[in-house]
GROMACS .gro file of C-alpha atoms in nm:
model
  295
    1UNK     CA    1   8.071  -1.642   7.017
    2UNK     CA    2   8.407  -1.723   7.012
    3UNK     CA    3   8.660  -1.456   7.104
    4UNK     CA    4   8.929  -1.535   6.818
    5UNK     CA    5   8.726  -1.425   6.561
    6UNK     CA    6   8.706  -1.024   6.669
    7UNK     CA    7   8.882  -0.820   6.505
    8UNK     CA    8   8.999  -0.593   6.784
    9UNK     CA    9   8.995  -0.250   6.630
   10UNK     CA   10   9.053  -0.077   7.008
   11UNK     CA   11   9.394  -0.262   7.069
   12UNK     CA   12   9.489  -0.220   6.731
   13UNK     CA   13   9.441   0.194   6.709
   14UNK     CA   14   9.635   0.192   7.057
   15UNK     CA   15   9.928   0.030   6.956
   16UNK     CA   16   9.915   0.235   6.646
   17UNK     CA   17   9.942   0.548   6.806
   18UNK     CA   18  10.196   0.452   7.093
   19UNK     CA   19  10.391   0.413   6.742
   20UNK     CA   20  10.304   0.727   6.595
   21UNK     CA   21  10.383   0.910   6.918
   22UNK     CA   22  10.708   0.762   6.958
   23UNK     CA   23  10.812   0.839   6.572
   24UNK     CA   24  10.665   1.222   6.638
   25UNK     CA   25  10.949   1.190   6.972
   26UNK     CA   26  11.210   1.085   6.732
   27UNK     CA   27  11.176   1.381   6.504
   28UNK     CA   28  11.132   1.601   6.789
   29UNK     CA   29  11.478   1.488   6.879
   30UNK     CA   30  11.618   1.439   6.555
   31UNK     CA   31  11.529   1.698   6.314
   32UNK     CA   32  11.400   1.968   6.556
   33UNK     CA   33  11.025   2.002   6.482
   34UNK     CA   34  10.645   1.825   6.524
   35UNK     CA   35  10.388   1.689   6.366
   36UNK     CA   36  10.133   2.003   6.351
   37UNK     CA   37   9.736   1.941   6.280
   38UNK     CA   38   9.468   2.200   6.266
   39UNK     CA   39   9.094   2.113   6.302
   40UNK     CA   40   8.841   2.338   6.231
   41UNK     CA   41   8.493   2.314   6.371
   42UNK     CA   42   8.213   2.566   6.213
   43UNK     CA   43   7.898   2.528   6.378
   44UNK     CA   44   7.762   2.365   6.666
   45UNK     CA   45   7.652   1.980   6.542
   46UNK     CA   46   7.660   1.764   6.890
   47UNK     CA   47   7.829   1.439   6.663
   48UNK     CA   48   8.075   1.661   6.541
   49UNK     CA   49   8.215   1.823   6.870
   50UNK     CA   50   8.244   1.500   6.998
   51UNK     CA   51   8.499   1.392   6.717
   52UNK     CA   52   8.674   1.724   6.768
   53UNK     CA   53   8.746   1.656   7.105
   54UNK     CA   54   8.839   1.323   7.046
   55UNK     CA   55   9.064   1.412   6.784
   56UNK     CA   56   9.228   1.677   7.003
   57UNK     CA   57   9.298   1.459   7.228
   58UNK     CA   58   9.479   1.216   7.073
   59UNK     CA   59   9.696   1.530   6.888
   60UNK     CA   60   9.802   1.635   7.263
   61UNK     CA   61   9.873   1.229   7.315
   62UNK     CA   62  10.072   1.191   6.996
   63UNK     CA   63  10.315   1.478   7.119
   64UNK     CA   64  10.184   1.725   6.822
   65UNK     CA   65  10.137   2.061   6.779
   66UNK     CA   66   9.741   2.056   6.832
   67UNK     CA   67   9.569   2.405   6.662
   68UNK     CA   68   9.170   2.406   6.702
   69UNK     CA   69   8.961   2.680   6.550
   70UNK     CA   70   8.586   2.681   6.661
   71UNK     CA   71   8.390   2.875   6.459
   72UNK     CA   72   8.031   2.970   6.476
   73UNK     CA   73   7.768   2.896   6.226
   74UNK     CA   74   7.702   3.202   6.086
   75UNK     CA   75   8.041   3.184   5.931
   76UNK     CA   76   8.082   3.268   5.565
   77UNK     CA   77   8.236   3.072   5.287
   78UNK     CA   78   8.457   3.385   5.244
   79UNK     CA   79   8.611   3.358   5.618
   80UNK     CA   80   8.627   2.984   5.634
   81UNK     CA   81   8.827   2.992   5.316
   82UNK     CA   82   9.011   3.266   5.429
   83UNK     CA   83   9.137   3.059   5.726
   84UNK     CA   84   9.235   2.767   5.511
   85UNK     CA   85   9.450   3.009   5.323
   86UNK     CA   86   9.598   3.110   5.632
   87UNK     CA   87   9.651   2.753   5.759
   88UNK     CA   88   9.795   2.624   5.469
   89UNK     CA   89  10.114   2.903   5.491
   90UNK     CA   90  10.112   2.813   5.843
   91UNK     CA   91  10.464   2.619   5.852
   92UNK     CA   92  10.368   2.486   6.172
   93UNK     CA   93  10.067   2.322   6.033
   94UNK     CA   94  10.112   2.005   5.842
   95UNK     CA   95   9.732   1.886   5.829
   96UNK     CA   96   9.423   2.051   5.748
   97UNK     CA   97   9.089   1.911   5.912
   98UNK     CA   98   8.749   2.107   5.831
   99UNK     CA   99   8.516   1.857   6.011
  100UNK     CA  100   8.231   1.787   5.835
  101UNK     CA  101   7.949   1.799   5.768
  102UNK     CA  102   7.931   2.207   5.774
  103UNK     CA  103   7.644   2.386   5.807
  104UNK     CA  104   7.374   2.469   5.603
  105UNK     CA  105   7.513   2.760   5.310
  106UNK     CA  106   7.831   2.651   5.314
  107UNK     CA  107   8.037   2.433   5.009
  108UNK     CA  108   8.200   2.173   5.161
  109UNK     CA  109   8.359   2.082   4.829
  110UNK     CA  110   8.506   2.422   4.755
  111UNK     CA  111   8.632   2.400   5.075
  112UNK     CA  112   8.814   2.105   5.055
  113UNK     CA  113   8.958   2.197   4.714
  114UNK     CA  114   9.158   2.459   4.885
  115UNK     CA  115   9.334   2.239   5.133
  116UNK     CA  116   9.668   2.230   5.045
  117UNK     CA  117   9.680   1.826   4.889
  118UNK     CA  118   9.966   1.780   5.127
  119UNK     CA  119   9.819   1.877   5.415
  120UNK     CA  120   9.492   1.746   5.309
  121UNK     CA  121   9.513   1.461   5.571
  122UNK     CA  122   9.083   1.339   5.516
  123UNK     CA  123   9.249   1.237   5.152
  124UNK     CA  124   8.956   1.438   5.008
  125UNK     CA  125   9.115   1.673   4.768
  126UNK     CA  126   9.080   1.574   4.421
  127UNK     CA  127   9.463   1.533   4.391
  128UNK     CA  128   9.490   1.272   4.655
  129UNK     CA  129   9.169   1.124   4.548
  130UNK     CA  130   9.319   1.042   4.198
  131UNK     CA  131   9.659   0.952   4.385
  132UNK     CA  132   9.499   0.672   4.493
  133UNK     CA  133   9.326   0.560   4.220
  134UNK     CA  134   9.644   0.577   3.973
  135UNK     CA  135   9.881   0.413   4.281
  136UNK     CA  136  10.073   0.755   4.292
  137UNK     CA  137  10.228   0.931   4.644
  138UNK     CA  138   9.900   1.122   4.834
  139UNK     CA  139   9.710   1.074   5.158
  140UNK     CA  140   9.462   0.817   5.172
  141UNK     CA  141   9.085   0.877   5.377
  142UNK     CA  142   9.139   0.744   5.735
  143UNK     CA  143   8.849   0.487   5.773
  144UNK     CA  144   8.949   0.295   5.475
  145UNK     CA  145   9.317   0.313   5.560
  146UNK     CA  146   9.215   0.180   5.895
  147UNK     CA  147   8.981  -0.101   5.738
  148UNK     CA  148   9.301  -0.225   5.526
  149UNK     CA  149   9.562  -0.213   5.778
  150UNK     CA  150   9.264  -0.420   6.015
  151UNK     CA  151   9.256  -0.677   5.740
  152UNK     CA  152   9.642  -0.713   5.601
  153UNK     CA  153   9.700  -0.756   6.056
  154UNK     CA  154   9.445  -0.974   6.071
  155UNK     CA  155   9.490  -1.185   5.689
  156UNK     CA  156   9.862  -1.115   5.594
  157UNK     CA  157   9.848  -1.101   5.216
  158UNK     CA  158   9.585  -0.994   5.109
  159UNK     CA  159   9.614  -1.058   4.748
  160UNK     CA  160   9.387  -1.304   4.558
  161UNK     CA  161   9.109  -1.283   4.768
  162UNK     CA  162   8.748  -1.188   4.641
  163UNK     CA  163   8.624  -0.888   4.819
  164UNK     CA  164   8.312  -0.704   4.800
  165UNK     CA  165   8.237  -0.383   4.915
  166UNK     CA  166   7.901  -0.282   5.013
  167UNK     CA  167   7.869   0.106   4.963
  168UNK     CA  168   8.032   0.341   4.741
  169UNK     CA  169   8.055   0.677   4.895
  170UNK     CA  170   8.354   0.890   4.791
  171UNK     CA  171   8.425   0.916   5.215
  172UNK     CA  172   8.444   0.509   5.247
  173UNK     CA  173   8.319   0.284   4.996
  174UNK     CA  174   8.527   0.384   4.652
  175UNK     CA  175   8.840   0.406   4.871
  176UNK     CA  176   8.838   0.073   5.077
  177UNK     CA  177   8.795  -0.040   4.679
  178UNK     CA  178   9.089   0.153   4.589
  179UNK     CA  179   9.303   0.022   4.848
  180UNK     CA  180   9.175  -0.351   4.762
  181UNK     CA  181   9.261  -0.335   4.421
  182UNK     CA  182   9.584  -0.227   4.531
  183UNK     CA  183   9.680  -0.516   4.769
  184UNK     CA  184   9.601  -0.690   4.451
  185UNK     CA  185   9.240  -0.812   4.549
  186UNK     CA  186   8.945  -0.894   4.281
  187UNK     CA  187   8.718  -0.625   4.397
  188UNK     CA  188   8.337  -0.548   4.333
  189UNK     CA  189   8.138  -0.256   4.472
  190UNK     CA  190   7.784  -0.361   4.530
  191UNK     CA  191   7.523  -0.087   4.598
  192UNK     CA  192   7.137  -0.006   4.650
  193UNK     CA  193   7.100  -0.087   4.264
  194UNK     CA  194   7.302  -0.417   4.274
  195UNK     CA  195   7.075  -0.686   4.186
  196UNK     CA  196   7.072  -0.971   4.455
  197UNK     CA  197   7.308  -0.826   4.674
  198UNK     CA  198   7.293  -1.125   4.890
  199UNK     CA  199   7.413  -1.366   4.644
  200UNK     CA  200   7.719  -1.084   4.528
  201UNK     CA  201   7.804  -1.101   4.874
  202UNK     CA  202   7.813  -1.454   4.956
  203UNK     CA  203   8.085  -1.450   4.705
  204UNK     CA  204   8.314  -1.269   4.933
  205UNK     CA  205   8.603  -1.393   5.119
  206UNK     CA  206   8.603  -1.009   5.233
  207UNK     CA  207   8.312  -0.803   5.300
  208UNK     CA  208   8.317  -0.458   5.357
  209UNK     CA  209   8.006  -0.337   5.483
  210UNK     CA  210   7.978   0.068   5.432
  211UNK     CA  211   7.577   0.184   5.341
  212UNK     CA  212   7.465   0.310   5.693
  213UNK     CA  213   7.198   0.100   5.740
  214UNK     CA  214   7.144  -0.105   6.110
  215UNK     CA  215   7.190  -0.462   6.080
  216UNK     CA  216   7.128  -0.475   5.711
  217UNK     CA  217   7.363  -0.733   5.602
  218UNK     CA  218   7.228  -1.089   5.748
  219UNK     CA  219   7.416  -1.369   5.872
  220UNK     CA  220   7.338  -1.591   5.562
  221UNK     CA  221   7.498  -1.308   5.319
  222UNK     CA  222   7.817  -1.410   5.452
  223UNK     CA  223   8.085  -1.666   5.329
  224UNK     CA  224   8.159  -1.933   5.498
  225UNK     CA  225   8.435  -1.879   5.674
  226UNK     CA  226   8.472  -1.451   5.506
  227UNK     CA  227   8.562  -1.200   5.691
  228UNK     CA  228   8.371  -0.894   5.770
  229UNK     CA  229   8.448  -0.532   5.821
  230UNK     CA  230   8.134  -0.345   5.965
  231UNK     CA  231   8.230   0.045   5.883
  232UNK     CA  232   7.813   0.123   5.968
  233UNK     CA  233   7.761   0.300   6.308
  234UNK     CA  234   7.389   0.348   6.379
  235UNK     CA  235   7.196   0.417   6.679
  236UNK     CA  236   6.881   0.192   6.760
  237UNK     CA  237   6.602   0.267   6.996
  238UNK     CA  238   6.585   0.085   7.312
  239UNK     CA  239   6.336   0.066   7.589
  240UNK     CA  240   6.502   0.286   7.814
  241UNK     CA  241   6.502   0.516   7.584
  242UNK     CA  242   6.882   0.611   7.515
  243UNK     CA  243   6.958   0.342   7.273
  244UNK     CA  244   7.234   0.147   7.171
  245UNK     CA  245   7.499   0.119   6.853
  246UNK     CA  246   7.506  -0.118   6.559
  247UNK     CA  247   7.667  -0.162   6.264
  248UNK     CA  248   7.540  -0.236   5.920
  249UNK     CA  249   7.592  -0.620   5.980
  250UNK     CA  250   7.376  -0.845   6.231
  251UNK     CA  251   7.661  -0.894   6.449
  252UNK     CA  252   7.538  -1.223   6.610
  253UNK     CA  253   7.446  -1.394   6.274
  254UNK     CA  254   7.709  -1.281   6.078
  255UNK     CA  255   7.969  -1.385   6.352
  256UNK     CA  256   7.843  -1.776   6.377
  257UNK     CA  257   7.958  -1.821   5.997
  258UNK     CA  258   8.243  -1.560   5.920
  259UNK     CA  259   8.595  -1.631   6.053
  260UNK     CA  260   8.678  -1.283   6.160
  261UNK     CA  261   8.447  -1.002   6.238
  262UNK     CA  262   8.448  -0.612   6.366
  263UNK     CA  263   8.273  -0.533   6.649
  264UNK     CA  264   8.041  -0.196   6.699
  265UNK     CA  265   8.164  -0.019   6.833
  266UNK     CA  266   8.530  -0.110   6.921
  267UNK     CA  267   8.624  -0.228   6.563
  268UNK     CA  268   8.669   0.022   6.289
  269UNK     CA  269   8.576   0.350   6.485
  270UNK     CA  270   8.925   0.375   6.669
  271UNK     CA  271   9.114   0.315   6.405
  272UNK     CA  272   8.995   0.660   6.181
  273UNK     CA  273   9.134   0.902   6.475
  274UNK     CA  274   9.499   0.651   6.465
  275UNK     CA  275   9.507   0.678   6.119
  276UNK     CA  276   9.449   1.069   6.108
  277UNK     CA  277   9.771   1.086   6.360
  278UNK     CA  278   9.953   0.838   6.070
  279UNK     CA  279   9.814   1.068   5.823
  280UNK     CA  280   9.963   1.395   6.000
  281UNK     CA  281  10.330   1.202   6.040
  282UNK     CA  282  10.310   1.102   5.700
  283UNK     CA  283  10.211   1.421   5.597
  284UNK     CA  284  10.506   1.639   5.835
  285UNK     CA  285  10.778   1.430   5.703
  286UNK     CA  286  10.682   1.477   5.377
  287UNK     CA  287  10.685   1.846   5.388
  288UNK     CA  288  11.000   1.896   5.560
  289UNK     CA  289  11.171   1.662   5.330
  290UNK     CA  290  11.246   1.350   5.577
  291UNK     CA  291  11.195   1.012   5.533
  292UNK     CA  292  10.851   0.860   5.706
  293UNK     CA  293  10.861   0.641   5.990
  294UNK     CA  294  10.693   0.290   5.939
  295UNK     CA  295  10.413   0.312   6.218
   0.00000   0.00000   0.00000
């Protein structure tokens, strides 16, 4: 395929934290403190201690005050809450991540509800949820964010363009809408109920593609010329037995007609762990009252 049309999501989240780190240097020097996140891990879920460490490491390579609390799964909702309590006093703390999914007993959404909003840097908590949706100041989900800021590098304005979004999870799907309809596109959210969802998406001159399923979205549900964002990251069986990564759009098919595409992986994955490091600037300045870098 040609080269042009990949949307390089790798280079992109580098360069995006180079300028996150350097803004977290300049307020180091400047006004004395850092960026602070704390990520809590409950349990022992193999996906999820691999995003922990990932995430820790780019906290230590942004230059910010890095807290990690692993906790085991026999946690209770009583001592996980009682840690987000204690985090959210924590002046040295400026973002809250519970990683989820938590284990089996415990409510995630009670959980989230007592994030401080403003250190709530998934954007899960109600407030920042309806934030977005009424265009007010909160923290937006980091996935979407990164899907938008891939598409306004890639497209410039974004505005006027028909976009469809295939999913409509309150993690990926309603947000990337959210954020659409606020770069002024015409937005629909097309779902498992959505009658011919082929035809609603060949009406796209963006699709989003957010459901979790491998290769669903063919090469001849794409525009002409559209381009695609491929959030989906599935594992496939493979002869040899340890498989291989996928999105939720044929990659080859879809690439031969759209004019811009995500790989998988390499396109939207890096971006999430940038944007979380945006998210905890964003969310420092804020609460010490000084004015946020554009990163």
């Amino acid at each position: 395929m040609d080269a042009s049309k990949l949307i390089d999501g790798k280079a992109f989240a580098q360069g995006l934290r180079a300028r996150v780190a350097a803004a977290a240097a300049e307020l180091q020097a400047r006004h004395g403190f850092r960026p602070g996140l704390a990520v809590v891990l409950v349990g022992d879920d193999p996906a999820s201690q691999v995003y922990v460490r990932s995430k820790t490491k780019a906290t230590e390579e942004a230059g910010f005050h890095g807290v990690e609390h692993k906790l085991p799964a026999s946690t209770t909702q009583a001592e996980l809450m009682a840690l987000v309590a204690r985090l959210n006093a924590d002046p040295d703390v400026h973002g809250i991540l519970v990683q989820l999914p938590l284990p089996a007993g415990l409510d995630a959404a009670a959980v989230v509800a007592t994030i401080d909003p403003r250190k709530d840097v998934d954007g899960l908590h109600a407030q920042n949820v309806g934030a977005l949706w009424s265009g007010a100041e909160g923290l937006v989900p980091c996935t979407p964010l990164g899907c938008v800021l891939l598409l306004k590098d890639r497209l410039g304005q974004l505005a006027g363009r028909n976009a469809v979004v295939i999913g409509r999870s309150a993690l990926v799907g309603k947000p990337i809408a959210a954020l659409l309809l606020a770069e002024n596109c015409t937005v629909t959210v097309a779902h498992s109920r959505t009658k011919d969802l082929p035809a609603v998406c060949r009406q796209a001159d963006i699709l989003v593609a957010a459901v979790g399923r491998a290769e669903m979205v063919k090469g001849d549900w794409v525009k002409p010329g559209a381009t695609v964002i491929d959030v989906g990251i599935n594992r496939v069986p493979t002869p040899d037995g340890k498989g291989r990564l996928v999105g939720d759009v044929a990659f080859a098919e879809a690439a031969a007609v759209a004019s811009a595409i995500t790989p998988v992986p390499g396109g939207v994955g890096p971006m999430t762990i940038a944007c979380l490091m945006r998210n905890t600037l964003t969310a420092a300045c804020r609460i010490k009252g000084v004015p946020v870098p554009a990163v």
